[in-house]
């Protein structure tokens, strides 16, 4: 026998209870988001590498180190999407959704790819539930989007979570803050970690959220980003917080929250949980006014967020597999076509189940039936064929009754209802 194949490092198969959790997240997302006028938009998994360079930022870790880049046969560089925002905005511009005269509210659900060191809650292929909202710079949009996110997460039963929020300022006020931060850091370079020494020139804001203890200690005294916001940014931020209060959403200001993607302006946020080990963020997002124009769309402001589905699944209570309604045991080879029709009729009536495709001993069929996890066994043997009936066995209690074949769906429904009542 040849050696089997293995999953690629950082990639996972999703099945069984985890697949059910993913289904529940998706159903909940669709139900909640549609109440806020969000529509689905599915974009390709592959985009031009330059789209991500232009939007996420040339100096970010995502673009510098984490993209899966694939040259096509003509040598053009394509990338597996490391996040959804860039592709969604590209699609909005290309499909001219940004010129519809309406606010654009879209969600997308699917796999993303980042070449990171895998650990609990950190994969190379992971899944995001992602929302983007284009066309308004009103703080009502920020507050409504965050309220929707918290409402969605609240429905998933993931235990205690915290909303951290900050304002990164805008193109008008941030450059001055960055200069201030750089001069404050002058003379402290040697005590920073290697990564931060590199970021100092290219991406100094990222120093604020370095996780190294040494850097954290130095940076906690740094000039405050929020206090250096211009009046318009501050007003936007305060109004957002006020609206979150009205919506009874708890928040905590985190002055060091800058996020790893360069496109953010003004309000940024993360939702964190203690239940995840080193990877604490289950969701993150913020405003990115100017990004759409930067990638060739109209000059609409925008904002959005993404949740990590693997991380949410780690926090959700594992759902029990629902189990099949029936396993049809056909004892006689000649009765298999009759069994095939009966099973089909039951499925057409909404029941789930399976049957055997070749005859075998009663004992071996019962073994298969038990493995299927079905609630009821439907036995079709020679006696049942002669009497035009089926024996229904409750696998949990061992009780058996007979039902006429033409009433089988009705009998099964009755028995299943009794089961769920008990
Ligand atoms: P992000 O913070 O890079 O933001 O990712 C959002 C969420 O995706 C994280 O909070 C985390 O739950 C999950 N995530 C990220 N990387 C991994 C990984 N390697 N393994 C497992 N889960 C992961 C964005 O992607 C932005 N595009 C969000 C956004 C949308 N901002 C505006 N619109």
XYZ file of N, CA and C in Angstrom, residues 142-364:
669
model
N -20.478 53.772 12.565
C -19.506 53.071 13.420
C -20.238 52.356 14.558
N -21.142 53.121 15.194
C -21.836 52.560 16.366
C -22.771 51.427 15.941
N -23.433 51.617 14.797
C -24.372 50.570 14.359
C -23.626 49.283 13.995
N -22.501 49.448 13.307
C -21.713 48.276 12.900
C -21.187 47.520 14.127
N -20.679 48.262 15.086
C -20.138 47.599 16.287
C -21.271 46.947 17.082
N -22.413 47.625 17.138
C -23.567 47.043 17.840
C -23.998 45.746 17.164
N -23.983 45.748 15.839
C -24.348 44.525 15.105
C -23.347 43.409 15.412
N -22.063 43.748 15.407
C -21.027 42.749 15.696
C -21.214 42.157 17.096
N -21.443 43.023 18.077
C -21.572 42.535 19.450
C -22.855 41.703 19.599
N -23.902 42.101 18.873
C -25.151 41.336 18.901
C -24.938 39.953 18.305
N -24.198 39.913 17.212
C -23.893 38.630 16.560
C -23.079 37.748 17.516
N -22.020 38.300 18.079
C -21.169 37.490 18.977
C -21.962 37.030 20.204
N -22.864 37.893 20.671
C -23.685 37.560 21.835
C -24.547 36.327 21.586
N -24.942 36.140 20.337
C -25.804 34.989 20.011
C -25.026 33.672 19.973
N -23.694 33.763 19.966
C -22.902 32.534 19.781
C -22.551 31.857 21.092
N -22.845 32.519 22.211
C -22.601 31.863 23.484
C -21.121 31.542 23.665
N -20.274 32.586 23.616
C -18.827 32.350 23.661
C -18.209 32.836 24.969
N -19.051 33.044 25.978
C -18.505 33.458 27.266
C -18.141 34.937 27.248
N -17.293 35.322 28.207
C -16.992 36.742 28.379
C -16.094 37.282 27.255
N -16.504 38.393 26.653
C -15.666 39.060 25.652
C -15.594 40.535 25.989
N -14.563 41.183 25.463
C -14.365 42.597 25.761
C -14.162 43.359 24.455
N -14.804 44.522 24.348
C -14.610 45.370 23.169
C -13.569 46.430 23.495
N -12.453 46.400 22.764
C -11.428 47.434 22.949
C -11.519 48.394 21.778
N -11.396 49.666 22.080
C -11.614 50.651 21.017
C -10.589 51.776 21.113
N -10.249 52.357 19.959
C -9.268 53.440 19.928
C -9.553 54.306 18.709
N -8.910 55.446 18.635
C -9.008 56.241 17.414
C -7.604 56.553 16.918
N -7.338 56.183 15.666
C -5.982 56.337 15.115
C -5.747 57.700 14.479
N -6.757 58.585 14.541
C -6.596 59.871 13.869
C -6.756 59.695 12.369
N -6.510 60.787 11.634
C -6.750 60.743 10.188
C -5.514 61.253 9.443
N -5.651 61.380 8.127
C -4.497 61.835 7.335
C -4.053 63.235 7.756
N -4.981 64.014 8.320
C -4.623 65.381 8.714
C -3.815 65.381 10.024
N -4.214 64.569 10.999
C -3.557 64.685 12.307
C -2.537 63.588 12.611
N -2.592 62.473 11.924
C -1.691 61.384 12.322
C -0.217 61.646 12.003
N 0.116 62.241 10.836
C 1.548 62.457 10.563
C 2.247 63.221 11.686
N 1.567 64.225 12.232
C 2.195 65.015 13.307
C 2.419 64.129 14.533
N 1.442 63.230 14.812
C 1.605 62.329 15.963
C 2.790 61.389 15.737
N 2.898 60.874 14.501
C 3.987 59.932 14.207
C 5.341 60.620 14.425
N 5.427 61.891 13.999
C 6.685 62.632 14.214
C 6.965 62.789 15.708
N 5.905 63.093 16.442
C 6.037 63.277 17.892
C 6.518 61.969 18.545
N 5.937 60.872 18.091
C 6.304 59.561 18.642
C 7.768 59.251 18.318
N 8.152 59.554 17.077
C 9.535 59.273 16.673
C 10.516 60.076 17.511
N 10.210 61.368 17.718
C 11.182 62.137 18.508
C 11.187 61.666 19.964
N 10.015 61.235 20.456
C 9.966 60.703 21.824
C 10.809 59.432 21.942
N 10.862 58.663 20.850
C 11.602 57.393 20.880
C 13.104 57.586 20.679
N 13.492 58.797 20.210
C 14.923 59.039 19.953
C 15.710 58.779 21.232
N 16.763 57.994 21.105
C 17.581 57.672 22.284
C 17.136 56.391 22.975
N 15.940 55.900 22.635
C 15.446 54.676 23.297
C 15.592 53.449 22.375
N 16.126 53.678 21.167
C 16.157 52.618 20.144
C 16.787 51.332 20.647
N 17.901 51.461 21.361
C 18.673 50.269 21.743
C 17.892 49.322 22.637
N 16.949 49.867 23.375
C 16.190 49.019 24.304
C 14.971 48.360 23.660
N 14.766 48.649 22.350
C 13.598 48.062 21.668
C 13.954 46.700 21.071
N 12.944 45.858 20.847
C 13.221 44.557 20.220
C 13.614 44.784 18.753
N 14.189 43.751 18.144
C 14.677 43.866 16.767
C 13.588 44.296 15.806
N 12.398 43.706 15.955
C 11.285 44.051 15.067
C 10.953 45.525 15.170
N 10.904 46.025 16.426
C 10.542 47.431 16.626
C 11.627 48.362 16.076
N 12.890 47.934 16.214
C 13.957 48.781 15.641
C 13.746 48.916 14.132
N 13.322 47.820 13.497
C 13.039 47.890 12.052
C 11.819 48.733 11.747
N 10.801 48.619 12.624
C 9.541 49.349 12.360
C 9.692 50.848 12.565
N 10.710 51.221 13.333
C 10.863 52.609 13.749
C 10.789 53.582 12.573
N 11.465 53.234 11.471
C 11.466 54.108 10.312
C 10.228 53.888 9.459
N 9.891 52.579 9.266
C 8.883 52.260 8.241
C 7.453 52.335 8.759
N 7.238 51.935 10.001
C 5.861 51.805 10.497
C 5.820 52.048 12.003
N 6.208 53.275 12.419
C 6.412 53.503 13.858
C 5.165 53.280 14.718
N 3.954 53.470 14.140
C 2.744 53.277 14.960
C 2.663 51.856 15.528
N 3.171 50.883 14.761
C 3.093 49.480 15.205
C 3.850 49.223 16.508
N 4.788 50.139 16.850
C 5.506 49.963 18.118
C 4.544 49.986 19.292
N 3.455 50.748 19.111
C 2.506 50.918 20.222
C 1.881 49.607 20.654
N 1.735 48.639 19.726
C 1.097 47.385 20.148
C 2.050 46.192 20.100
N 3.376 46.466 20.229
C 4.343 45.365 20.295
C 4.059 44.553 21.563
N 4.129 43.205 21.410
C 3.766 42.346 22.555
C 4.975 42.025 23.445
N 6.198 42.439 23.034
C 7.400 42.180 23.857
C 7.335 43.005 25.141
N 7.620 42.338 26.278
C 7.516 43.026 27.575
C 8.354 44.304 27.611
N 9.627 44.185 27.128
C 10.548 45.334 27.163
C 9.949 46.529 26.431
N 9.459 46.283 25.226
C 8.882 47.371 24.417
C 7.618 47.904 25.090
N 6.795 46.985 25.621
C 5.545 47.413 26.273
C 5.854 48.388 27.400
N 6.900 48.051 28.185
C 7.284 48.905 29.314
C 7.706 50.291 28.876
N 8.476 50.334 27.803
C 8.918 51.646 27.303
C 7.722 52.424 26.750
N 6.940 51.726 25.921
C 5.884 52.419 25.178
C 4.696 52.854 26.034
N 4.584 52.286 27.238
C 3.393 52.684 28.016
C 3.448 54.161 28.412
N 4.657 54.731 28.379
C 4.791 56.166 28.686
C 4.698 57.044 27.426
N 4.517 56.423 26.262
C 4.561 57.188 24.994
C 3.427 58.206 24.919
N 3.595 59.278 24.119
C 2.508 60.243 23.954
C 1.243 59.523 23.467
N 0.098 59.967 23.955
C -1.146 59.265 23.642
C -1.655 59.624 22.246
N -1.978 58.581 21.499
C -2.500 58.740 20.142
C -3.839 59.492 20.193
N -4.675 59.080 21.108
C -6.007 59.666 21.223
C -5.925 61.161 21.572
N -5.043 61.487 22.494
C -4.925 62.899 22.883
C -4.375 63.757 21.760
N -3.754 63.103 20.766
C -3.221 63.853 19.641
C -4.126 63.791 18.404
N -5.320 63.268 18.578
C -6.320 63.312 17.492
C -6.736 64.769 17.249
N -7.058 65.125 15.997
C -7.575 66.469 15.750
C -9.019 66.551 16.278
N -9.554 67.775 16.313
C -10.875 67.963 16.915
C -11.939 67.132 16.199
N -11.840 67.067 14.858
C -12.871 66.330 14.106
C -12.821 64.837 14.434
N -11.603 64.288 14.538
C -11.462 62.859 14.873
C -11.977 62.593 16.279
N -11.640 63.497 17.176
C -12.035 63.306 18.575
C -13.570 63.348 18.696
N -14.154 64.292 17.954
C -15.618 64.426 17.999
C -16.284 63.147 17.459
N -15.708 62.628 16.367
C -16.243 61.401 15.769
C -16.156 60.246 16.774
N -15.030 60.170 17.431
C -14.796 59.084 18.400
C -15.762 59.202 19.581
N -15.860 60.417 20.115
C -16.727 60.613 21.289
C -18.184 60.313 20.956
N -18.585 60.736 19.764
C -19.976 60.483 19.351
C -20.217 58.976 19.226
N -19.228 58.259 18.664
C -19.358 56.798 18.526
C -19.531 56.162 19.907
N -18.708 56.599 20.855
C -18.793 56.026 22.208
C -20.149 56.333 22.852
N -20.600 57.561 22.613
C -21.892 57.962 23.196
C -23.012 57.071 22.641
N -22.955 56.806 21.327
C -23.994 55.956 20.718
C -23.878 54.515 21.211
N -22.662 54.054 21.422
C -22.491 52.694 21.968
C -23.094 52.624 23.367
N -22.939 53.696 24.128
C -23.554 53.722 25.466
C -25.073 53.608 25.360
N -25.627 54.359 24.406
C -27.085 54.309 24.230
C -27.516 52.884 23.879
N -26.678 52.196 23.092
C -27.025 50.820 22.687
C -26.649 49.799 23.768
N -26.173 50.303 24.908
C -25.775 49.440 26.037
C -24.648 48.477 25.662
N -23.730 48.972 24.815
C -22.547 48.165 24.472
C -21.385 48.656 25.343
N -20.801 47.736 26.088
C -19.663 48.118 26.946
C -18.398 48.193 26.112
N -17.552 49.178 26.389
C -16.296 49.320 25.657
C -15.204 49.697 26.632
N -13.973 49.557 26.147
C -12.817 49.941 26.967
C -11.824 50.588 26.007
N -11.367 51.789 26.334
C -10.412 52.434 25.427
C -9.049 51.763 25.589
N -8.443 51.404 24.474
C -7.078 50.862 24.496
C -6.234 51.758 23.598
N -5.496 52.620 24.266
C -4.715 53.631 23.582
C -3.595 53.051 22.720
N -3.318 51.763 22.915
C -2.221 51.129 22.171
C -2.724 50.216 21.062
N -4.011 50.246 20.824
C -4.578 49.396 19.772
C -4.371 50.071 18.417
N -3.466 49.526 17.593
C -3.265 50.152 16.275
C -3.622 49.227 15.113
N -3.687 47.904 15.360
C -4.044 46.921 14.339
C -2.926 46.757 13.303
N -2.933 45.578 12.677
C -1.793 45.222 11.838
C -1.929 45.578 10.368
N -2.977 46.312 10.019
C -3.195 46.632 8.613
C -3.169 48.156 8.505
N -2.530 48.653 7.431
C -2.249 50.096 7.385
C -3.424 50.984 7.009
N -4.541 50.391 6.575
C -5.572 51.254 5.993
C -6.469 51.954 7.003
N -6.301 51.680 8.282
C -7.254 52.234 9.252
C -7.058 53.721 9.519
N -8.179 54.376 9.755
C -8.240 55.789 10.161
C -9.267 55.870 11.277
N -9.129 56.800 12.124
C -10.145 57.046 13.158
C -10.481 55.803 13.988
N -11.772 55.469 14.085
C -12.192 54.419 15.025
C -11.655 53.045 14.605
N -10.968 52.385 15.541
C -10.553 50.990 15.324
C -10.945 50.212 16.575
N -11.168 48.923 16.403
C -11.603 48.137 17.565
C -11.195 46.681 17.425
N -11.171 46.021 18.554
C -10.952 44.577 18.584
C -11.841 43.992 19.658
N -12.297 42.768 19.438
C -13.039 42.054 20.480
C -12.136 40.924 20.944
N -11.880 40.883 22.248
C -10.931 39.901 22.770
C -11.606 39.002 23.795
N -11.001 37.802 23.947
C -11.494 36.836 24.931
C -10.283 36.263 25.656
N -10.469 35.896 26.921
C -9.360 35.277 27.654
C -9.276 33.787 27.404
N -10.268 33.230 26.712
C -10.343 31.771 26.578
C -9.501 31.190 25.467
N -8.581 31.984 24.906
C -7.928 31.535 23.675
C -6.418 31.350 23.751
N -5.828 31.466 24.924
C -4.377 31.383 24.999
C -3.755 32.657 24.452
N -2.706 32.487 23.642
C -1.949 33.663 23.182
C -2.743 34.523 22.197
N -3.598 33.878 21.406
C -4.354 34.631 20.387
C -5.660 35.109 21.003
N -5.730 36.369 21.371
C -6.901 36.786 22.135
C -8.010 37.392 21.269
N -7.669 37.852 20.056
C -8.664 38.602 19.272
C -9.592 37.671 18.507
N -10.894 37.796 18.756
C -11.859 37.026 17.968
C -12.391 37.855 16.796
N -12.261 39.176 16.902
C -12.732 40.032 15.814
C -11.963 41.339 15.849
N -11.865 41.976 14.695
C -11.186 43.272 14.654
C -11.681 44.057 13.467
N -11.587 45.373 13.570
C -12.016 46.181 12.439
C -11.832 47.650 12.703
N -12.470 48.454 11.863
C -12.381 49.896 12.022
C -12.716 50.610 10.736
N -12.482 51.918 10.793
C -12.792 52.791 9.670
C -11.594 52.895 8.741
N -11.851 52.997 7.448
C -10.744 53.114 6.482
C -11.080 54.126 5.389
N -11.525 55.332 5.790
C -11.875 56.375 4.822
C -10.689 56.570 3.866
N -10.974 56.677 2.584
C -9.900 56.921 1.610
C -9.408 55.646 0.929
N -9.674 54.491 1.519
C -9.128 53.244 0.951
C -9.735 52.912 -0.412
N -11.041 53.131 -0.540
C -11.703 52.782 -1.804
C -11.101 53.594 -2.957
N -10.906 54.883 -2.714
C -10.324 55.729 -3.761
C -8.892 55.287 -4.068
N -8.197 54.868 -3.033
C -6.799 54.444 -3.188
C -6.669 53.224 -4.116
N -7.730 52.413 -4.194
C -7.634 51.260 -5.099
C -8.506 51.448 -6.345
N -8.824 52.716 -6.640
C -9.448 53.005 -7.930
C -10.962 53.143 -7.914
N -11.588 53.144 -6.737
C -13.034 53.344 -6.665
C -13.354 54.806 -6.417
N -14.621 55.094 -6.124
C -14.963 56.486 -5.829
C -14.533 56.812 -4.402
N -14.577 58.101 -4.093
C -13.997 58.516 -2.814
C -15.034 58.396 -1.693
N -15.417 57.176 -1.402
C -16.408 56.967 -0.345
C -15.702 56.551 0.940
N -16.163 57.074 2.065
C -15.622 56.564 3.329
C -16.130 55.147 3.576
N -15.510 54.451 4.489
C -15.949 53.076 4.755
C -15.423 52.546 6.067
N -15.985 51.440 6.461
C -15.559 50.793 7.706
C -15.990 49.327 7.661
N -15.431 48.520 8.546
C -15.809 47.100 8.534
C -15.158 46.341 9.653
N -15.415 45.048 9.667
C -14.775 44.173 10.661
C -14.702 42.762 10.116
N -13.881 41.945 10.759
C -13.877 40.503 10.460
C -13.745 39.727 11.756
N -14.431 38.577 11.813
C -14.324 37.663 12.956
C -13.594 36.420 12.485
N -12.779 35.843 13.344
C -12.080 34.601 13.007
C -12.925 33.403 13.433
N -13.347 32.597 12.471
C -14.291 31.509 12.788
C -13.636 30.392 13.607
N -12.356 30.073 13.344
C -11.696 29.027 14.138
C -11.630 29.450 15.599
N -11.341 30.734 15.824
C -11.248 31.208 17.216
C -12.612 31.193 17.888
N -13.634 31.598 17.158
C -14.988 31.551 17.738
C -15.365 30.106 18.049
N -15.015 29.183 17.145
C -15.371 27.767 17.364
C -14.713 27.240 18.633
N -13.496 27.716 18.920
C -12.820 27.261 20.143
C -13.587 27.690 21.400
N -14.310 28.797 21.275
C -15.014 29.333 22.450
C -16.459 28.859 22.552
N -17.000 28.386 21.449
C -18.414 27.999 21.467
C -18.567 26.631 22.118
N -19.700 26.409 22.740
C -19.939 25.093 23.315
C -20.204 24.111 22.192
N -19.494 22.990 22.262
C -19.608 22.045 21.158
C -21.045 21.527 21.031
N -21.557 21.597 19.817
C -22.924 21.127 19.605
C -22.921 19.615 19.440
N -23.937 18.946 19.986
C -24.042 17.499 19.793
C -24.442 17.244 18.346
N -23.884 16.208 17.755
C -24.286 15.859 16.390
C -25.762 15.461 16.448
N -26.586 15.947 15.534
C -28.020 15.702 15.669
C -28.406 14.235 15.482
N -27.666 13.455 14.711
C -28.011 12.039 14.523
C -29.116 11.882 13.483
N -29.106 10.757 12.798
C -30.106 10.503 11.755
C -31.421 10.094 12.406
N -32.512 10.262 11.658
C -33.813 9.814 12.169
C -33.939 8.289 12.070
N -33.474 7.721 10.966
C -33.694 6.272 10.807
C -32.510 5.584 10.141
N -32.420 4.280 10.396
C -31.575 3.395 9.589
C -32.489 2.268 9.136
N -32.623 2.100 7.835
C -33.518 1.073 7.295
C -32.731 -0.213 7.060
N -33.144 -1.272 7.777
C -32.443 -2.551 7.655
C -33.243 -3.467 6.742
N -32.745 -3.687 5.540
C -33.451 -4.539 4.582
C -32.798 -5.923 4.630
N -33.584 -6.908 5.070
C -32.996 -8.213 5.375
C -32.769 -9.060 4.122
N -33.590 -8.821 3.112
C -33.624 -9.707 1.977
C -33.155 -8.975 0.724
N -32.247 -9.580 -0.017
C -31.712 -8.955 -1.239
C -32.857 -8.470 -2.156
N -33.884 -9.343 -2.305
C -34.972 -9.025 -3.240
C -35.779 -7.823 -2.777
N -35.732 -7.523 -1.480
C -36.540 -6.406 -0.953
C -35.781 -5.069 -1.004
N -34.526 -5.103 -1.471
C -33.745 -3.846 -1.474
C -34.418 -2.732 -2.289
N -34.955 -3.022 -3.504
C -35.607 -1.932 -4.243
C -36.800 -1.358 -3.484
N -37.566 -2.244 -2.797
C -38.705 -1.749 -1.987
C -38.180 -0.813 -0.885
N -37.095 -1.260 -0.237
C -36.473 -0.441 0.814
C -35.999 0.891 0.256
N -35.426 0.854 -0.947
C -34.919 2.066 -1.608
C -36.037 3.093 -1.753
N -37.243 2.595 -2.180
C -38.385 3.514 -2.363
C -38.876 4.040 -1.015
N -38.940 3.148 -0.013
C -39.412 3.591 1.317
C -38.495 4.685 1.886
N -37.191 4.448 1.762
C -36.225 5.434 2.288
C -36.404 6.763 1.563
N -36.604 6.661 0.246
C -36.780 7.870 -0.553
C -38.023 8.639 -0.111
N -39.129 7.884 0.120
C -40.377 8.541 0.548
C -40.176 9.245 1.892
N -39.429 8.590 2.783
C -39.200 9.223 4.091
C -38.391 10.504 3.931
N -37.373 10.477 3.092
C -36.560 11.697 2.891
C -37.408 12.795 2.267
N -38.290 12.409 1.322
C -39.166 13.423 0.722
C -40.089 14.036 1.771
N -40.337 13.282 2.846
C -41.163 13.801 3.939
C -40.326 14.534 4.996
N -39.043 14.713 4.722
C -38.208 15.537 5.620
C -37.381 14.752 6.628
N -37.410 13.414 6.567
C -36.622 12.635 7.534
C -35.232 12.354 6.967
N -34.262 12.191 7.903
C -32.909 11.871 7.455
C -32.616 10.412 7.778
N -31.921 9.744 6.882
C -31.614 8.345 7.179
C -30.822 7.676 6.096
N -30.425 6.448 6.395
C -29.719 5.655 5.389
C -30.202 4.207 5.437
N -29.743 3.411 4.475
C -30.155 1.991 4.410
C -28.967 1.149 3.975
N -29.096 -0.154 4.120
C -28.039 -1.036 3.600
C -28.277 -1.286 2.118
N -27.172 -1.528 1.377
C -27.289 -1.738 -0.079
C -27.140 -3.204 -0.468
N -26.761 -4.054 0.484
C -26.722 -5.491 0.188
C -27.163 -6.204 1.457
N -27.760 -7.397 1.277
C -28.294 -8.063 2.461
C -27.146 -8.601 3.307
N -27.392 -8.707 4.606
C -26.380 -9.231 5.535
C -27.133 -9.791 6.724
N -26.416 -10.395 7.677
C -27.096 -10.952 8.843
C -27.715 -9.816 9.654
N -28.764 -10.150 10.408
C -29.434 -9.142 11.234
C -28.418 -8.472 12.168
N -27.528 -9.312 12.735
C -26.547 -8.799 13.692
C -25.629 -7.754 13.034
N -25.171 -8.082 11.848
C -24.239 -7.138 11.217
C -24.970 -5.861 10.781
